[in-house]
Amino acid sequence: MLKTHTLGLFSAAVLIASALVSNGVSAQSATATPAASVGTAYVRIVHASPDAPAVDVYADAAVLSPNVKFGDATEFVPVAPGDYTLAIRPAGAAATTKAVAAVDVHLVDGIAANVLAIGYLNGTGTQALKLVVITSDRSPTVGKARLEIIHAAPKAPTVDILGNGQPKLTEIKYGKPGASPLNFDPGTYNLAVVATCSTTPALIDLPNTALKADTIYTVIATTIKTALQSRSY
């Protein structure tokens, strides 16, 4: 079975590991989810806005995911293909409350859409709170491990991801779809996220990361207020 994971790090009460960084970049982690199939669209919600409260996520008038907090990533939730307005409101607020942010999406059969709340609640311009949609390639990996990265840290530069010191995915820009995901032979890799065209310092360091066959791994880089911290979901 094809599985997906997100690798990562978020500020949390229960920490598996932590490492200090100077520019407040982290990555996020979640449990495995089933593969996408034709006839159903899939949506995963990621709350990556460090100063926004917990939110309820709506698909049109219906709650898709309630009480999503900063650092949370849902499973891929199956929905019927079609056109939706996805919106976030403060958790527990009435459905008639004005949305904090919204985005219109067209979800086709088999799509796997990451819907990310990024930016700052009180931000302006490119750093304002918004919803962005970035798709994941969940097609069969044919015995490989697949790695993708999503840049959700507004104050961080354009980044690359290194595998054993070599650039693997490059020029990933904030809030934009990145390079095509990369398929790896299963094994253990030293992964790091760095500023583009650099090899040091590591903004996110993921040493000795085991990448398993027929599994998709997502690194989501996000901003936190203090240090690089990690938790498991």
Tab-separated table of C-alpha atoms in Angstrom:
chain	number	residue	atom	x	y	z
A	1	MET	CA	0.000	0.000	0.000
A	2	LEU	CA	1.215	3.492	-0.806
A	3	LYS	CA	1.467	5.582	2.356
A	4	THR	CA	2.194	9.234	3.046
A	5	HIS	CA	4.029	10.846	5.915
A	6	THR	CA	5.023	14.346	6.764
A	7	LEU	CA	8.410	14.763	8.345
A	8	GLY	CA	8.785	17.236	10.876
A	9	LEU	CA	8.957	19.725	13.446
A	10	PHE	CA	6.569	22.056	15.153
A	11	SER	CA	6.433	23.775	18.501
A	12	ALA	CA	4.667	21.415	20.881
A	13	ALA	CA	4.222	20.548	24.529
A	14	VAL	CA	5.561	17.026	24.023
A	15	LEU	CA	8.926	17.111	22.262
A	16	ILE	CA	10.771	14.253	20.632
A	17	ALA	CA	13.810	16.391	19.802
A	18	SER	CA	14.790	20.014	19.492
A	19	ALA	CA	17.552	22.102	17.948
A	20	LEU	CA	18.042	25.847	17.949
A	21	VAL	CA	18.042	27.823	14.706
A	22	SER	CA	18.475	31.509	14.118
A	23	ASN	CA	15.736	32.244	11.594
A	24	GLY	CA	12.764	30.395	13.046
A	25	VAL	CA	12.175	27.719	10.433
A	26	SER	CA	10.693	24.343	11.242
A	27	ALA	CA	8.989	21.396	9.651
A	28	GLN	CA	5.839	19.461	10.485
A	29	SER	CA	4.908	15.833	11.088
A	30	ALA	CA	1.794	13.678	10.769
A	31	THR	CA	0.739	10.055	10.526
A	32	ALA	CA	0.357	7.912	7.419
A	33	THR	CA	-2.686	8.175	5.176
A	34	PRO	CA	-4.060	5.932	2.421
A	35	ALA	CA	-3.302	6.493	-1.250
A	36	ALA	CA	-5.534	8.604	-3.423
A	37	SER	CA	-7.858	6.782	-5.799
A	38	VAL	CA	-9.798	7.819	-8.875
A	39	GLY	CA	-13.331	8.976	-8.104
A	40	THR	CA	-12.442	10.809	-4.899
A	41	ALA	CA	-10.582	14.019	-4.137
A	42	TYR	CA	-8.473	14.346	-0.993
A	43	VAL	CA	-7.779	17.414	1.133
A	44	ARG	CA	-5.219	17.790	3.922
A	45	ILE	CA	-5.371	20.864	6.162
A	46	VAL	CA	-2.147	22.324	7.596
A	47	HIS	CA	-2.222	25.195	10.112
A	48	ALA	CA	1.094	26.982	9.607
A	49	SER	CA	0.242	30.484	10.836
A	50	PRO	CA	2.075	30.937	14.154
A	51	ASP	CA	-0.019	33.814	15.489
A	52	ALA	CA	-3.452	32.648	14.328
A	53	PRO	CA	-5.810	30.928	16.775
A	54	ALA	CA	-7.315	27.488	16.357
A	55	VAL	CA	-9.674	27.463	13.388
A	56	ASP	CA	-12.556	25.528	11.922
A	57	VAL	CA	-12.047	24.749	8.247
A	58	TYR	CA	-15.111	24.915	6.027
A	59	ALA	CA	-15.854	23.507	2.605
A	60	ASP	CA	-18.678	25.823	1.541
A	61	ALA	CA	-21.141	25.773	4.479
A	62	ALA	CA	-19.959	22.474	5.989
A	63	VAL	CA	-17.177	22.035	8.543
A	64	LEU	CA	-14.427	19.962	6.947
A	65	SER	CA	-11.986	19.951	9.890
A	66	PRO	CA	-12.810	21.484	13.307
A	67	ASN	CA	-10.456	23.061	15.833
A	68	VAL	CA	-7.252	22.923	13.798
A	69	LYS	CA	-4.400	24.462	15.819
A	70	PHE	CA	-1.039	25.838	14.777
A	71	GLY	CA	1.176	22.852	14.091
A	72	ASP	CA	-1.709	20.541	13.214
A	73	ALA	CA	-1.912	18.629	9.972
A	74	THR	CA	-4.969	16.525	9.285
A	75	GLU	CA	-5.084	13.274	7.417
A	76	PHE	CA	-6.053	13.508	3.752
A	77	VAL	CA	-9.833	13.812	4.026
A	78	PRO	CA	-11.876	12.315	1.147
A	79	VAL	CA	-14.340	14.691	-0.507
A	80	ALA	CA	-16.460	14.524	-3.624
A	81	PRO	CA	-14.787	16.137	-6.636
A	82	GLY	CA	-16.143	19.587	-7.493
A	83	ASP	CA	-15.836	23.302	-6.852
A	84	TYR	CA	-15.559	24.527	-3.264
A	85	THR	CA	-14.875	27.637	-1.277
A	86	LEU	CA	-12.529	26.598	1.518
A	87	ALA	CA	-12.522	29.012	4.439
A	88	ILE	CA	-11.234	29.295	7.987
A	89	ARG	CA	-13.061	30.823	10.944
A	90	PRO	CA	-12.090	30.979	14.623
A	91	ALA	CA	-12.778	27.605	16.218
A	92	GLY	CA	-16.330	27.437	17.527
A	93	ALA	CA	-17.513	30.532	15.660
A	94	ALA	CA	-20.831	30.427	13.826
A	95	ALA	CA	-20.815	29.483	10.171
A	96	THR	CA	-22.140	32.967	9.425
A	97	THR	CA	-19.031	34.573	10.932
A	98	LYS	CA	-16.862	36.326	8.378
A	99	ALA	CA	-14.054	34.045	7.215
A	100	VAL	CA	-10.536	34.947	8.295
A	101	ALA	CA	-9.252	33.651	4.950
A	102	ALA	CA	-10.737	31.750	2.030
A	103	VAL	CA	-9.778	30.255	-1.301
A	104	ASP	CA	-11.794	28.826	-4.202
A	105	VAL	CA	-10.666	25.404	-5.386
A	106	HIS	CA	-11.574	22.985	-8.162
A	107	LEU	CA	-10.976	19.435	-6.919
A	108	VAL	CA	-10.822	16.746	-9.590
A	109	ASP	CA	-10.925	12.982	-9.229
A	110	GLY	CA	-7.805	11.620	-7.550
A	111	ILE	CA	-6.266	14.975	-6.596
A	112	ALA	CA	-4.484	15.270	-3.251
A	113	ALA	CA	-4.585	18.919	-2.176
A	114	ASN	CA	-2.662	20.403	0.740
A	115	VAL	CA	-4.559	23.450	2.001
A	116	LEU	CA	-2.238	25.544	4.136
A	117	ALA	CA	-2.997	28.536	6.336
A	118	ILE	CA	0.226	30.542	6.027
A	119	GLY	CA	1.432	34.011	6.950
A	120	TYR	CA	0.543	36.088	9.987
A	121	LEU	CA	-2.884	36.994	11.322
A	122	ASN	CA	-1.784	40.635	11.578
A	123	GLY	CA	0.599	40.476	8.638
A	124	THR	CA	0.455	42.648	5.544
A	125	GLY	CA	1.396	42.170	1.917
A	126	THR	CA	3.083	38.858	1.179
A	127	GLN	CA	3.152	38.020	4.908
A	128	ALA	CA	-0.613	38.381	5.433
A	129	LEU	CA	-2.615	35.337	6.503
A	130	LYS	CA	-3.979	33.419	3.526
A	131	LEU	CA	-4.936	29.960	2.332
A	132	VAL	CA	-2.866	28.361	-0.386
A	133	VAL	CA	-3.418	25.069	-2.179
A	134	ILE	CA	-0.456	22.904	-3.175
A	135	THR	CA	-1.037	19.452	-4.605
A	136	SER	CA	0.857	16.276	-3.770
A	137	ASP	CA	1.793	13.608	-6.278
A	138	ARG	CA	0.397	10.418	-4.781
A	139	SER	CA	0.737	8.224	-7.845
A	140	PRO	CA	2.392	4.809	-7.346
A	141	THR	CA	6.072	5.034	-6.442
A	142	VAL	CA	6.937	1.553	-7.804
A	143	GLY	CA	9.152	0.490	-4.943
A	144	LYS	CA	10.686	3.927	-4.380
A	145	ALA	CA	10.338	6.474	-1.580
A	146	ARG	CA	9.058	9.894	-2.667
A	147	LEU	CA	10.104	13.181	-1.054
A	148	GLU	CA	8.429	16.572	-1.481
A	149	ILE	CA	8.795	19.923	0.280
A	150	ILE	CA	6.331	22.750	0.909
A	151	HIS	CA	7.672	26.181	1.942
A	152	ALA	CA	5.317	27.853	4.444
A	153	ALA	CA	7.742	30.146	6.300
A	154	PRO	CA	7.200	33.776	5.186
A	155	LYS	CA	10.434	35.137	6.648
A	156	ALA	CA	12.665	32.382	5.303
A	157	PRO	CA	14.529	32.574	1.986
A	158	THR	CA	13.992	30.374	-1.035
A	159	VAL	CA	15.261	26.927	-0.017
A	160	ASP	CA	16.743	23.680	-1.298
A	161	ILE	CA	16.587	20.255	0.273
A	162	LEU	CA	19.785	18.242	0.491
A	163	GLY	CA	20.155	14.488	0.623
A	164	ASN	CA	23.520	13.352	1.989
A	165	GLY	CA	24.893	16.803	1.254
A	166	GLN	CA	23.727	16.976	-2.364
A	167	PRO	CA	20.885	19.192	-3.692
A	168	LYS	CA	17.804	17.087	-4.387
A	169	LEU	CA	14.946	19.611	-4.610
A	170	THR	CA	15.860	23.200	-5.374
A	171	GLU	CA	14.515	26.759	-5.417
A	172	ILE	CA	11.413	26.124	-3.312
A	173	LYS	CA	9.640	29.453	-2.832
A	174	TYR	CA	7.336	30.520	-0.022
A	175	GLY	CA	3.702	29.600	-0.634
A	176	LYS	CA	4.360	28.276	-4.141
A	177	PRO	CA	4.320	24.798	-5.670
A	178	GLY	CA	7.866	23.504	-5.630
A	179	ALA	CA	9.893	21.328	-7.921
A	180	SER	CA	8.526	17.935	-8.864
A	181	PRO	CA	8.911	15.498	-5.955
A	182	LEU	CA	11.898	13.211	-6.073
A	183	ASN	CA	11.894	9.424	-5.876
A	184	PHE	CA	14.643	7.851	-3.757
A	185	ASP	CA	15.860	4.301	-3.417
A	186	PRO	CA	14.700	3.127	0.034
A	187	GLY	CA	17.346	3.731	2.671
A	188	THR	CA	18.622	6.104	5.348
A	189	TYR	CA	19.522	9.660	4.353
A	190	ASN	CA	20.814	12.782	6.016
A	191	LEU	CA	18.271	15.373	4.893
A	192	ALA	CA	18.589	19.111	5.387
A	193	VAL	CA	16.776	22.228	4.251
A	194	VAL	CA	19.123	25.096	3.374
A	195	ALA	CA	18.948	28.468	1.660
A	196	THR	CA	19.109	28.006	-2.103
A	197	CYS	CA	22.660	27.557	-3.462
A	198	SER	CA	23.985	26.922	0.057
A	199	THR	CA	24.992	23.781	1.901
A	200	THR	CA	25.195	25.358	5.381
A	201	PRO	CA	23.741	26.259	7.775
A	202	ALA	CA	20.885	23.774	7.899
A	203	LEU	CA	17.607	25.588	8.490
A	204	ILE	CA	16.002	22.205	9.133
A	205	ASP	CA	18.191	19.206	9.933
A	206	LEU	CA	16.757	15.701	9.552
A	207	PRO	CA	19.714	13.324	9.994
A	208	ASN	CA	19.448	9.566	9.629
A	209	THR	CA	15.971	9.740	8.110
A	210	ALA	CA	14.710	6.341	6.999
A	211	LEU	CA	12.830	6.529	3.702
A	212	LYS	CA	10.748	3.420	3.072
A	213	ALA	CA	9.583	1.959	-0.212
A	214	ASP	CA	6.129	2.928	-1.494
A	215	THR	CA	5.893	5.797	0.971
A	216	ILE	CA	5.555	9.523	0.278
A	217	TYR	CA	7.291	11.949	2.634
A	218	THR	CA	6.435	15.636	2.873
A	219	VAL	CA	8.628	18.249	4.544
A	220	ILE	CA	6.617	21.370	5.399
A	221	ALA	CA	8.824	24.287	6.442
A	222	THR	CA	7.062	26.771	8.702
A	223	THR	CA	7.897	29.638	11.026
A	224	ILE	CA	7.857	29.307	14.799
A	225	LYS	CA	8.518	31.966	17.388
A	226	THR	CA	11.584	30.490	19.045
A	227	ALA	CA	13.451	27.340	18.109
A	228	LEU	CA	13.349	24.348	15.864
A	229	GLN	CA	11.366	21.743	17.752
A	230	SER	CA	9.995	18.368	16.892
A	231	ARG	CA	7.040	16.208	17.788
A	232	SER	CA	5.436	13.052	16.566
A	233	TYR	CA	1.730	12.744	15.723
